[in-house]
PDB file of C-alpha atoms and ligand atoms in Angstrom:
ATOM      1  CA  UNK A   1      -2.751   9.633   1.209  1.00 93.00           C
ATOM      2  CA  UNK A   2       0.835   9.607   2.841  1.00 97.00           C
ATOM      3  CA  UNK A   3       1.727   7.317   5.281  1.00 98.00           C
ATOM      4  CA  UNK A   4       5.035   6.573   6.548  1.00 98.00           C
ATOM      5  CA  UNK A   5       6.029   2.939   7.531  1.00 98.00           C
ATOM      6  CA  UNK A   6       9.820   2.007   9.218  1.00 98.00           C
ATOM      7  CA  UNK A   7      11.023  -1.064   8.359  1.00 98.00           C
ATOM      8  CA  UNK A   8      13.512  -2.818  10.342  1.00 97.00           C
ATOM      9  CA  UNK A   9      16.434  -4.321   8.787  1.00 95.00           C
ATOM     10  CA  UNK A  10      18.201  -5.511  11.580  1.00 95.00           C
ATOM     11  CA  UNK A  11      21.628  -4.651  13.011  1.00 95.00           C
ATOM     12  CA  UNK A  12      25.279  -3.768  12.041  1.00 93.00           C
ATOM     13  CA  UNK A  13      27.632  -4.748  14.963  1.00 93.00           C
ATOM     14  CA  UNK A  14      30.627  -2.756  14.895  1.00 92.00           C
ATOM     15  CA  UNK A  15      33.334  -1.001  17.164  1.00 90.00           C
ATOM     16  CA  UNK A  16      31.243   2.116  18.428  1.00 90.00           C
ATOM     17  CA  UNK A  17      34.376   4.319  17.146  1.00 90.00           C
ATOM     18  CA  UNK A  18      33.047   3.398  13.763  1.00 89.00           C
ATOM     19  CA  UNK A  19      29.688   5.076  14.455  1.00 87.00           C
ATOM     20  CA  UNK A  20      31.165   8.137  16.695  1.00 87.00           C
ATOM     21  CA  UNK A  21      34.576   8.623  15.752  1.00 88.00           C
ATOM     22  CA  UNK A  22      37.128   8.314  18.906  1.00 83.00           C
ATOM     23  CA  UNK A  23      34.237   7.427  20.804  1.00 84.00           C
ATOM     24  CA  UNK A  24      35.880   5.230  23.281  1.00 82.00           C
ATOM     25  CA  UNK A  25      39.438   7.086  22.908  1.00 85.00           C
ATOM     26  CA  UNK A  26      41.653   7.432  26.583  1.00 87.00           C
ATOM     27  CA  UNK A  27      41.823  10.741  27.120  1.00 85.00           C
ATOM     28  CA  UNK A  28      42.990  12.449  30.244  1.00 89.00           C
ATOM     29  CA  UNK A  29      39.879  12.793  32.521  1.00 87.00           C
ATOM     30  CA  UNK A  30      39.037   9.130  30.634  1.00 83.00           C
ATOM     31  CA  UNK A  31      42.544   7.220  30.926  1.00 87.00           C
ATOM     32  CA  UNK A  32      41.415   3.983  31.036  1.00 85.00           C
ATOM     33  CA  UNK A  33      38.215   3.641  28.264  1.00 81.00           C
ATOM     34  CA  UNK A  34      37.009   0.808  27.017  1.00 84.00           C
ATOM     35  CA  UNK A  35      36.373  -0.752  23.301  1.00 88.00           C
ATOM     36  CA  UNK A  36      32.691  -1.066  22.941  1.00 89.00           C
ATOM     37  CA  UNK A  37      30.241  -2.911  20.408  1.00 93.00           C
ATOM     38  CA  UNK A  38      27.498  -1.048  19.038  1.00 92.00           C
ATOM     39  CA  UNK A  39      24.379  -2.428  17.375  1.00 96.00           C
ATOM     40  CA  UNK A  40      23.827  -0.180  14.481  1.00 95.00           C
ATOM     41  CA  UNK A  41      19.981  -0.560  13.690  1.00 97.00           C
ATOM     42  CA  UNK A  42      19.303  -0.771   9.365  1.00 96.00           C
ATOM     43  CA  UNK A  43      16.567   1.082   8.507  1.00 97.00           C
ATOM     44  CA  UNK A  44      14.376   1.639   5.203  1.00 98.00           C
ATOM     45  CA  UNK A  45      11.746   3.767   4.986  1.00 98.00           C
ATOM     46  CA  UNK A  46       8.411   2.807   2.937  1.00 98.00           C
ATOM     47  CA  UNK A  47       6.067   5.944   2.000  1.00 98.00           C
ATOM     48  CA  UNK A  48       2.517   4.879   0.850  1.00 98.00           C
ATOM     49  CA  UNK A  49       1.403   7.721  -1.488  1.00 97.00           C
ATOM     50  CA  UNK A  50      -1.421   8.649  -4.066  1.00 96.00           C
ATOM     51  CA  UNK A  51       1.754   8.216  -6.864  1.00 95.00           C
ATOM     52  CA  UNK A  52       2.371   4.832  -5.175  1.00 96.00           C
ATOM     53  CA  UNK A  53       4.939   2.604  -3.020  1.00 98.00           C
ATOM     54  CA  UNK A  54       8.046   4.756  -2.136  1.00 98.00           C
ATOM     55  CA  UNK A  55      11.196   2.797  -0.761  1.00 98.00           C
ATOM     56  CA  UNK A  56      14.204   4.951   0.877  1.00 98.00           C
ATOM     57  CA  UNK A  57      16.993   2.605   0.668  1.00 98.00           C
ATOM     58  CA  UNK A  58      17.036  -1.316   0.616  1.00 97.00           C
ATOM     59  CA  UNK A  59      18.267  -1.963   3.653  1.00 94.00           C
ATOM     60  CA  UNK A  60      20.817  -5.165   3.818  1.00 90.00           C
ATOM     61  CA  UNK A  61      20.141  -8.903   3.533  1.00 85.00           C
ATOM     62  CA  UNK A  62      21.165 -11.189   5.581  1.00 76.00           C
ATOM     63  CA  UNK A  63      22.377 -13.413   2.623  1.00 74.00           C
ATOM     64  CA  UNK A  64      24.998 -10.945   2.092  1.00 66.00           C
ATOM     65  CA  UNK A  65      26.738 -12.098   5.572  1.00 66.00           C
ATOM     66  CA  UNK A  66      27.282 -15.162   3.453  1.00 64.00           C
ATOM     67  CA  UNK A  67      31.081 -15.509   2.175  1.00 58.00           C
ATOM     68  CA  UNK A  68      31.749 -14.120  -0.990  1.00 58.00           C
ATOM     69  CA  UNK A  69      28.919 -11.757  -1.369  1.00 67.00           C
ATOM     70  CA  UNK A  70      29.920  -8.699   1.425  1.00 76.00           C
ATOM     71  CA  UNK A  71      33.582  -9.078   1.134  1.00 78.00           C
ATOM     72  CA  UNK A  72      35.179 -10.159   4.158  1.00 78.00           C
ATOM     73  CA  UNK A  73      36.387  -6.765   5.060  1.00 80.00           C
ATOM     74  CA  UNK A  74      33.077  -4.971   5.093  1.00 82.00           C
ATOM     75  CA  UNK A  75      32.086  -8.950   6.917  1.00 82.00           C
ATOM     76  CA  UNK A  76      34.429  -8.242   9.263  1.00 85.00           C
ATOM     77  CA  UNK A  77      34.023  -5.067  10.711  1.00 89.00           C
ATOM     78  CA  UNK A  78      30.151  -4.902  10.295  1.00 88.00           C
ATOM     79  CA  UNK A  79      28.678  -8.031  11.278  1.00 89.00           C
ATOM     80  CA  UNK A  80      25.193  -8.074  10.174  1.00 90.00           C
ATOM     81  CA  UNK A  81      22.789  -9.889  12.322  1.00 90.00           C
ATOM     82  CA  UNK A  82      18.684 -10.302  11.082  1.00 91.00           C
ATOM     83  CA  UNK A  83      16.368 -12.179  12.038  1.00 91.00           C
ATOM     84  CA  UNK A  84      14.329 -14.116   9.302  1.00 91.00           C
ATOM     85  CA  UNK A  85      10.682 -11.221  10.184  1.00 94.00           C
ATOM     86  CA  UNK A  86      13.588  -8.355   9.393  1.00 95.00           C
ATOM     87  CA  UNK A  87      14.035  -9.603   5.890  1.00 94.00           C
ATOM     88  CA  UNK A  88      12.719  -6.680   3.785  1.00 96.00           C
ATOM     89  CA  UNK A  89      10.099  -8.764   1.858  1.00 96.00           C
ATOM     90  CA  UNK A  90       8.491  -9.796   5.103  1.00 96.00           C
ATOM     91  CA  UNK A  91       8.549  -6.662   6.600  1.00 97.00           C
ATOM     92  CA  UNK A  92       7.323  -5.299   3.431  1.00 98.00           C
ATOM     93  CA  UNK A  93       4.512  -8.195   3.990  1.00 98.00           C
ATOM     94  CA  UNK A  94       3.707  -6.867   7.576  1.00 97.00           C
ATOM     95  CA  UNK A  95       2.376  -3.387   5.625  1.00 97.00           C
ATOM     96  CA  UNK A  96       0.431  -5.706   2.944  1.00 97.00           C
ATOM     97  CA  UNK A  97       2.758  -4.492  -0.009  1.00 98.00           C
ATOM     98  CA  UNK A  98       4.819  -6.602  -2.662  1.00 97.00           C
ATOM     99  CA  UNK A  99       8.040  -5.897  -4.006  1.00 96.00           C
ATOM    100  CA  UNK A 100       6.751  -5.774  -7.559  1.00 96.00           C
ATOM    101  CA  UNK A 101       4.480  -3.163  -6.055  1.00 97.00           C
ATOM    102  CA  UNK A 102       7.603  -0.652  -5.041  1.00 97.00           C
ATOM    103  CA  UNK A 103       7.143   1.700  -8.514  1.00 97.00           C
ATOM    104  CA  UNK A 104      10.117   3.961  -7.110  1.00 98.00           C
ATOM    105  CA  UNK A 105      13.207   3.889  -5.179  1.00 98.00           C
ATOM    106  CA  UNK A 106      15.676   6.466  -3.880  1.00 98.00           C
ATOM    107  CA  UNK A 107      18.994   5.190  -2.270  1.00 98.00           C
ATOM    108  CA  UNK A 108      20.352   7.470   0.412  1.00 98.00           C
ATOM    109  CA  UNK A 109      23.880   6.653  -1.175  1.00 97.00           C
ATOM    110  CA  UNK A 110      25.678   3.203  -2.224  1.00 96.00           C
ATOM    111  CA  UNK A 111      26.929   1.803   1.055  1.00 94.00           C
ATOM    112  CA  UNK A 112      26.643  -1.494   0.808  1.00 91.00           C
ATOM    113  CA  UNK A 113      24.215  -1.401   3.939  1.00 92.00           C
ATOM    114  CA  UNK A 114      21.512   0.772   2.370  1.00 96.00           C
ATOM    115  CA  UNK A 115      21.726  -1.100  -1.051  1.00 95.00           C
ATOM    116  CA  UNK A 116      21.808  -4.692   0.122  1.00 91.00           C
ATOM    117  CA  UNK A 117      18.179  -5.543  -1.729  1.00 93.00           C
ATOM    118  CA  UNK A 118      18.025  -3.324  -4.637  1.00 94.00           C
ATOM    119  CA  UNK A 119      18.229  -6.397  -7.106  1.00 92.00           C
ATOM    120  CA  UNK A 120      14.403  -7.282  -5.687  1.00 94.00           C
ATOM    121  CA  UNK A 121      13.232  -3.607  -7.101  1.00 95.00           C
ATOM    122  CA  UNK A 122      13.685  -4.319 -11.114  1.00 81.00           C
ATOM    123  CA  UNK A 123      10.097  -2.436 -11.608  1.00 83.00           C
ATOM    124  CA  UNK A 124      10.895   0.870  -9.638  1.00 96.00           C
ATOM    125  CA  UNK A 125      12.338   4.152 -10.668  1.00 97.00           C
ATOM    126  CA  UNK A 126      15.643   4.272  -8.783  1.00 98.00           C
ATOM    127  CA  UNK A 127      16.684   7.687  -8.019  1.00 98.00           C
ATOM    128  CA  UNK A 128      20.269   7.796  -6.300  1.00 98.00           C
ATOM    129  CA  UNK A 129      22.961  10.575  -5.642  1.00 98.00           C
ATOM    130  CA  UNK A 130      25.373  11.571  -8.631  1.00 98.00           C
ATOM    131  CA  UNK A 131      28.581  12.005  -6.911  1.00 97.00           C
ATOM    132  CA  UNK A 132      28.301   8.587  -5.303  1.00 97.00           C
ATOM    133  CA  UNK A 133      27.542   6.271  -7.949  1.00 96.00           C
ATOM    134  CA  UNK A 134      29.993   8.027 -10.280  1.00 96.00           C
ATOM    135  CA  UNK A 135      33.088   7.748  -7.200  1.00 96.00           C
ATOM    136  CA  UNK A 136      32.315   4.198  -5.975  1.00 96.00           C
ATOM    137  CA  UNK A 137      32.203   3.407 -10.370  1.00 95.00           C
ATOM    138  CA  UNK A 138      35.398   5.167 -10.548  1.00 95.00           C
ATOM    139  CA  UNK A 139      36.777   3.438  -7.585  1.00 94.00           C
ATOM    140  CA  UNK A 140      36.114  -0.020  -8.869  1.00 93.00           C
ATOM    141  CA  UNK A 141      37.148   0.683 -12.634  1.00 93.00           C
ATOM    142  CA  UNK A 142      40.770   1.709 -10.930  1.00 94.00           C
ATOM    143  CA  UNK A 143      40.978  -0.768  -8.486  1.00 91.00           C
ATOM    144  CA  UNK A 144      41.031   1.241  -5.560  1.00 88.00           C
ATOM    145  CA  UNK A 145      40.402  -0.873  -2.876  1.00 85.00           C
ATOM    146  CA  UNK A 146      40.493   2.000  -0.203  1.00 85.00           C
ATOM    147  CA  UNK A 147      37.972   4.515  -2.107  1.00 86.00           C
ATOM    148  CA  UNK A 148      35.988   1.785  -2.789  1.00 85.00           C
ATOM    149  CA  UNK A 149      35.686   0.556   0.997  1.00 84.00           C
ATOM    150  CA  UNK A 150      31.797   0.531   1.928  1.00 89.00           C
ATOM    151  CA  UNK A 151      30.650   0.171  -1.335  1.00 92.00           C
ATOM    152  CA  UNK A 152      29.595  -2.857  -3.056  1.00 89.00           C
ATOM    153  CA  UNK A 153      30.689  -3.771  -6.215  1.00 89.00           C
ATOM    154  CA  UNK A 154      27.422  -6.548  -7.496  1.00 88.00           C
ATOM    155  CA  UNK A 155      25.238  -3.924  -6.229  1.00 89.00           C
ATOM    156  CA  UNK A 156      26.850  -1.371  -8.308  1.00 90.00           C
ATOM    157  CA  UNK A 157      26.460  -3.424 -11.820  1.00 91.00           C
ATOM    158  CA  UNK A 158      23.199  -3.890 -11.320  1.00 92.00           C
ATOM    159  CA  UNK A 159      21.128  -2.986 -14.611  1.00 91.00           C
ATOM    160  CA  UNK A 160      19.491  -0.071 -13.233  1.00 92.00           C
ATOM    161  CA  UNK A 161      18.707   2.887 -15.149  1.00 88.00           C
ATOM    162  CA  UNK A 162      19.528   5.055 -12.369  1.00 95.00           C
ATOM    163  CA  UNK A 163      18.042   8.506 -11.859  1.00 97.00           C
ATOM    164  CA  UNK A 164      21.253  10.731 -10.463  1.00 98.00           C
ATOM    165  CA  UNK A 165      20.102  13.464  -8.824  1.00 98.00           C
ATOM    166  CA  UNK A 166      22.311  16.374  -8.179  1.00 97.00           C
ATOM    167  CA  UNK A 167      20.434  18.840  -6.216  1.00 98.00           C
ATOM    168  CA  UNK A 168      17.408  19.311  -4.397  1.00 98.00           C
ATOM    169  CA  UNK A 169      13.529  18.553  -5.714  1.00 98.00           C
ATOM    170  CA  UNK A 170      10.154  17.527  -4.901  1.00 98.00           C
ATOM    171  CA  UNK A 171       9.949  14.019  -5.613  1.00 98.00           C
ATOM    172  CA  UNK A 172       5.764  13.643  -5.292  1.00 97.00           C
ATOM    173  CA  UNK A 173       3.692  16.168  -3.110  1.00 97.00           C
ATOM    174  CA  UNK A 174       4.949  16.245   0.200  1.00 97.00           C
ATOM    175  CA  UNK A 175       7.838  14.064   0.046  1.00 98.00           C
ATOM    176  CA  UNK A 176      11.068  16.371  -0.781  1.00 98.00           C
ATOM    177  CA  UNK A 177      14.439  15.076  -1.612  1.00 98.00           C
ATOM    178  CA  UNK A 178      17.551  16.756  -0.365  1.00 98.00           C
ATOM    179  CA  UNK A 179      21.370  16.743  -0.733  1.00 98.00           C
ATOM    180  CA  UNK A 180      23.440  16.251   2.313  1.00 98.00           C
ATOM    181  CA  UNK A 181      27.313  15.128   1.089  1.00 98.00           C
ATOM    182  CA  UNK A 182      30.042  14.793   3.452  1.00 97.00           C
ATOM    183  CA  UNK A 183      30.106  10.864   4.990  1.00 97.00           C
ATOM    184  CA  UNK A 184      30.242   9.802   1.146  1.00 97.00           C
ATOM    185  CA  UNK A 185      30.549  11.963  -1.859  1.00 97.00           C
ATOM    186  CA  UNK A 186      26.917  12.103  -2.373  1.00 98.00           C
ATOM    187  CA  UNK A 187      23.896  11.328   0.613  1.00 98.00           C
ATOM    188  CA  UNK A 188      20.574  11.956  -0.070  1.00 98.00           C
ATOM    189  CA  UNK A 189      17.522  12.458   2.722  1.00 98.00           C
ATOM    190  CA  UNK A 190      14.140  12.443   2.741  1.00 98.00           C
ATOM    191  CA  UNK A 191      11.593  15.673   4.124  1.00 98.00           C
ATOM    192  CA  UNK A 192       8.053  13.887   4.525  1.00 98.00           C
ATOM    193  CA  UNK A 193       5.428  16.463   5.182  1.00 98.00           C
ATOM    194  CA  UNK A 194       2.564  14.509   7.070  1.00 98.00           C
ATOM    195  CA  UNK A 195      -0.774  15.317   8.149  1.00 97.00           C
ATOM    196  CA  UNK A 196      -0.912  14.573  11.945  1.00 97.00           C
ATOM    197  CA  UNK A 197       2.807  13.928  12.486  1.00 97.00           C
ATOM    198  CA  UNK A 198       4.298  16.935  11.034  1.00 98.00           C
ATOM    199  CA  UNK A 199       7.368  17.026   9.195  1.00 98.00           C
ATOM    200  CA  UNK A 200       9.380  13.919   9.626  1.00 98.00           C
ATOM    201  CA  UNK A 201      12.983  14.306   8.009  1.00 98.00           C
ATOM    202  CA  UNK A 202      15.475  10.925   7.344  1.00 98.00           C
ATOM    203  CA  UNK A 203      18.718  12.465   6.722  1.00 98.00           C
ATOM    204  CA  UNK A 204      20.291   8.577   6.640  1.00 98.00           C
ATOM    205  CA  UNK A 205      23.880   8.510   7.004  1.00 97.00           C
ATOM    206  CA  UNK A 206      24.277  12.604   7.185  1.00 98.00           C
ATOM    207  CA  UNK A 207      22.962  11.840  10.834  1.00 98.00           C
ATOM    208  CA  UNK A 208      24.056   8.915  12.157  1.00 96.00           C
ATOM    209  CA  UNK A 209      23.069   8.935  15.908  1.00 96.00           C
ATOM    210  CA  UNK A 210      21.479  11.693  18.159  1.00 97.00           C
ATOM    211  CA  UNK A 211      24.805  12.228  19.449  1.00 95.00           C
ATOM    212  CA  UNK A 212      26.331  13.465  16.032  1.00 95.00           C
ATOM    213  CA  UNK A 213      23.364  15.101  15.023  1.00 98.00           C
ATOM    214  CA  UNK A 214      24.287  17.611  18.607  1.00 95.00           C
ATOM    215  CA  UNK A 215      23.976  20.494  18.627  1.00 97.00           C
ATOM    216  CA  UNK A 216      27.715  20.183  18.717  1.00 96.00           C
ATOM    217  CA  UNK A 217      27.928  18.002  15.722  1.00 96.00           C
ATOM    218  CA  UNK A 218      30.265  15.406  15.665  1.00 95.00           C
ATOM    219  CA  UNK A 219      32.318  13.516  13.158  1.00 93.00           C
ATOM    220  CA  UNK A 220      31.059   9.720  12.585  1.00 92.00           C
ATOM    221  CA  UNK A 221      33.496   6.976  12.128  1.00 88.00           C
ATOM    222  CA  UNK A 222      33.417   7.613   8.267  1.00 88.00           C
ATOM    223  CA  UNK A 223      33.528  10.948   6.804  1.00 93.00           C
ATOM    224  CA  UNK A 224      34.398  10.915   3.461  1.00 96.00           C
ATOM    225  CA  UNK A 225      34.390  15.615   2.805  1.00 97.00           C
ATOM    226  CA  UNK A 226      34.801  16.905   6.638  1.00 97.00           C
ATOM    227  CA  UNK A 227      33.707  20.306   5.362  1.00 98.00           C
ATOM    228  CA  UNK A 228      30.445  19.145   3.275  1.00 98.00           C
ATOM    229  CA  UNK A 229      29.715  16.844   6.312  1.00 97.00           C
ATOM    230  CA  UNK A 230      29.165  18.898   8.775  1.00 98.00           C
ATOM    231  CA  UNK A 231      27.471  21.823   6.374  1.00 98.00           C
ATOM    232  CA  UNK A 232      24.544  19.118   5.907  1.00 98.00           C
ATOM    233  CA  UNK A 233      24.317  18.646   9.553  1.00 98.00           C
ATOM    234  CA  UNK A 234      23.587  22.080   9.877  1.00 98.00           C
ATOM    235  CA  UNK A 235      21.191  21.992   6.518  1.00 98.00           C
ATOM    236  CA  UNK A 236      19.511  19.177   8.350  1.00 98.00           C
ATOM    237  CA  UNK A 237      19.130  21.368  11.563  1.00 98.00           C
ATOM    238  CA  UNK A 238      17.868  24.518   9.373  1.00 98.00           C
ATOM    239  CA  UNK A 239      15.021  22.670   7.914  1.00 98.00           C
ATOM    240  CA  UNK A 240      13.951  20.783  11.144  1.00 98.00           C
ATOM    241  CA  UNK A 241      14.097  24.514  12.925  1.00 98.00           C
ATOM    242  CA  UNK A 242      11.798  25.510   9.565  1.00 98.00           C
ATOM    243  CA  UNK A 243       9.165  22.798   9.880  1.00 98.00           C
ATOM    244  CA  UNK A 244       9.543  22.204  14.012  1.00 98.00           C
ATOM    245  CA  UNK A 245      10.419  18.395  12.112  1.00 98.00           C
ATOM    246  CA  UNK A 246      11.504  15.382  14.157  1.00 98.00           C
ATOM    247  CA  UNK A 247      14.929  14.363  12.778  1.00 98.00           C
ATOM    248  CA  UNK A 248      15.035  10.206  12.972  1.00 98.00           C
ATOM    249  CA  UNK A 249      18.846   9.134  12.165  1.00 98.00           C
ATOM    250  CA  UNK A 250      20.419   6.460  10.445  1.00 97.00           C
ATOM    251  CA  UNK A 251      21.652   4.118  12.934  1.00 97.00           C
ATOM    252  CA  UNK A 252      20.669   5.064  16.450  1.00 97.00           C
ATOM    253  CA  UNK A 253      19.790   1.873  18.591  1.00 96.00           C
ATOM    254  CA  UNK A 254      17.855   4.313  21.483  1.00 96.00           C
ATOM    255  CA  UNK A 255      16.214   6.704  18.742  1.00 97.00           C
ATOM    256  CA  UNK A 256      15.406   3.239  16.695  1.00 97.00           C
ATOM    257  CA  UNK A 257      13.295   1.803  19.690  1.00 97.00           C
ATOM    258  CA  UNK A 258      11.346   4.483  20.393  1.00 97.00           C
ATOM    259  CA  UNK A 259      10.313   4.998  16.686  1.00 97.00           C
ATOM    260  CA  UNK A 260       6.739   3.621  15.000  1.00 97.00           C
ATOM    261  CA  UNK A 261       7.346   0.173  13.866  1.00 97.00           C
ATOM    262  CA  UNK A 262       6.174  -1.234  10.390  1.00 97.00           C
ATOM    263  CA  UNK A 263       3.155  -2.673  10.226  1.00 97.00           C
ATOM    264  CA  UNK A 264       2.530   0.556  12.621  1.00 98.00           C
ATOM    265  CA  UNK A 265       2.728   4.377  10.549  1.00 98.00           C
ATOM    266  CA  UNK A 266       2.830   8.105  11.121  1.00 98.00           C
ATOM    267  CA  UNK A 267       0.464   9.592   8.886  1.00 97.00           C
TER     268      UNK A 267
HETATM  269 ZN1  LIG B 301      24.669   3.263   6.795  1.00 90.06          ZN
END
């Protein structure tokens, strides 16, 4: 049994230089672009297996947008906007699965966008990536208020025993997890190998549109290791060349509506 379900989380709106950096920049043959808004969809992912419920990332809640929680930095730049049916319970609901059901976790990384519900998940294993939890706990024990930009500090105390995972492994037959740094110190993504959809690959914020993913590759509005970045693009495009996978990014609005919809799955 392995059946993949997206869950819709809603929308970030932001400046669309924050998704694709200098995305609306004047340049010559361009003198006179425009600021745009983008609508950012959040996404987690919920894998049915024989080992159990899977959740990639926790997606945001909507009581975050609510002052004091998000800080009014994050509030102001990403404006979160869900509807009460893109609450994760409920659309945890529409696949007939409770949160007490979820037996493991993996967080792509710590932004405060793919952590926003981890507090619900006491029961699960949470597997997350090394290098981020230990620079966004750094960050906050220094008071860095710039390194610690994206990340959110209640979601980080959380008492989780975390797993930290440093390098690539096979989390339960047919689900692989993989290491792509570069837009934060550590990213993981997920390699599903399914029956009648092939290989299905969430690299989460490694990819964030179609448009970085390229081929060229660009830069997204945050990259945290230029160099690591844009190697795990390329990792990303190895693997999908190995498997003949379809590569579903983070935040792309066009790639979003086109995808299989929790309660629908690929399988
Ligand atoms: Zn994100």
């Amino acid at each position: 049994m392995l059946r993949v379900y997206i869950l819709d989380n809603g929308v970030l709106k932001t400046d669309k230089n924050n998704v694709v950096a200098g995305a609306t920049m004047c340049t010559r043959t361009r003198p006179f672009a425009q600021h745009e808004f983008y609508e950012m969809p959040v996404m987690s992912v919920l894998i049915e297996h024989d080992n159990g419920y899977l959740l990639f990332d926790t997606g945001s809640n909507m009581h975050s947008m609510e002052k004091g929680y998000w800080d009014e930095g994050i509030q102001d730049i990403y404006e979160l906007k869900q509807s009460l049916g893109q609450n994760i319970e409920i659309q945890l609901a529409t696949c007939g699965v409770r949160k007490e059901e979820i037996n493991t976790v993996v967080l792509s990384h710590m932004h405060f966008d793919h952590t926003g519900n981890l507090k619900l998940f006491k029961n699960a294993k949470v597997y997350a990536p090394k290098a981020d939890v230990e620079f966004a706990r750094n960050a906050f024990a220094k008071g860095d208020s710039t390194a610690a930009f994206g990340y959110h500090k209640p979601d980080l105390e959380l008492p989780i025993n975390y797993t930290l995972v440093e390098k690539d492994f096979e989390l339960f037959k047919g689900v692989e997890v993989i290491c792509l740094p570069g837009h934060s110190p550590g990213v993981l993504g997920l390699v599903v190998h399914t029956e009648k959809s092939g290989t299905l690959i969430f690299p989460m914020d490694a990819v964030y549109t179609k448009e970085i993913y390229g081929p060229p590759a660009k830069a997204s509005g945050l990259v945290f290791n230029r160099t690591e970045y844009f190697a795990s693009i390329e990792k990303v495009r190895e693997i999908a060349k190995k498997y003949r996978a379809q590569v579903i990014p983070a935040h792309d609005n066009e790639v979003f509506k086109n995808l299989k919809k929790a309660p629908y799955y690929y399988e």
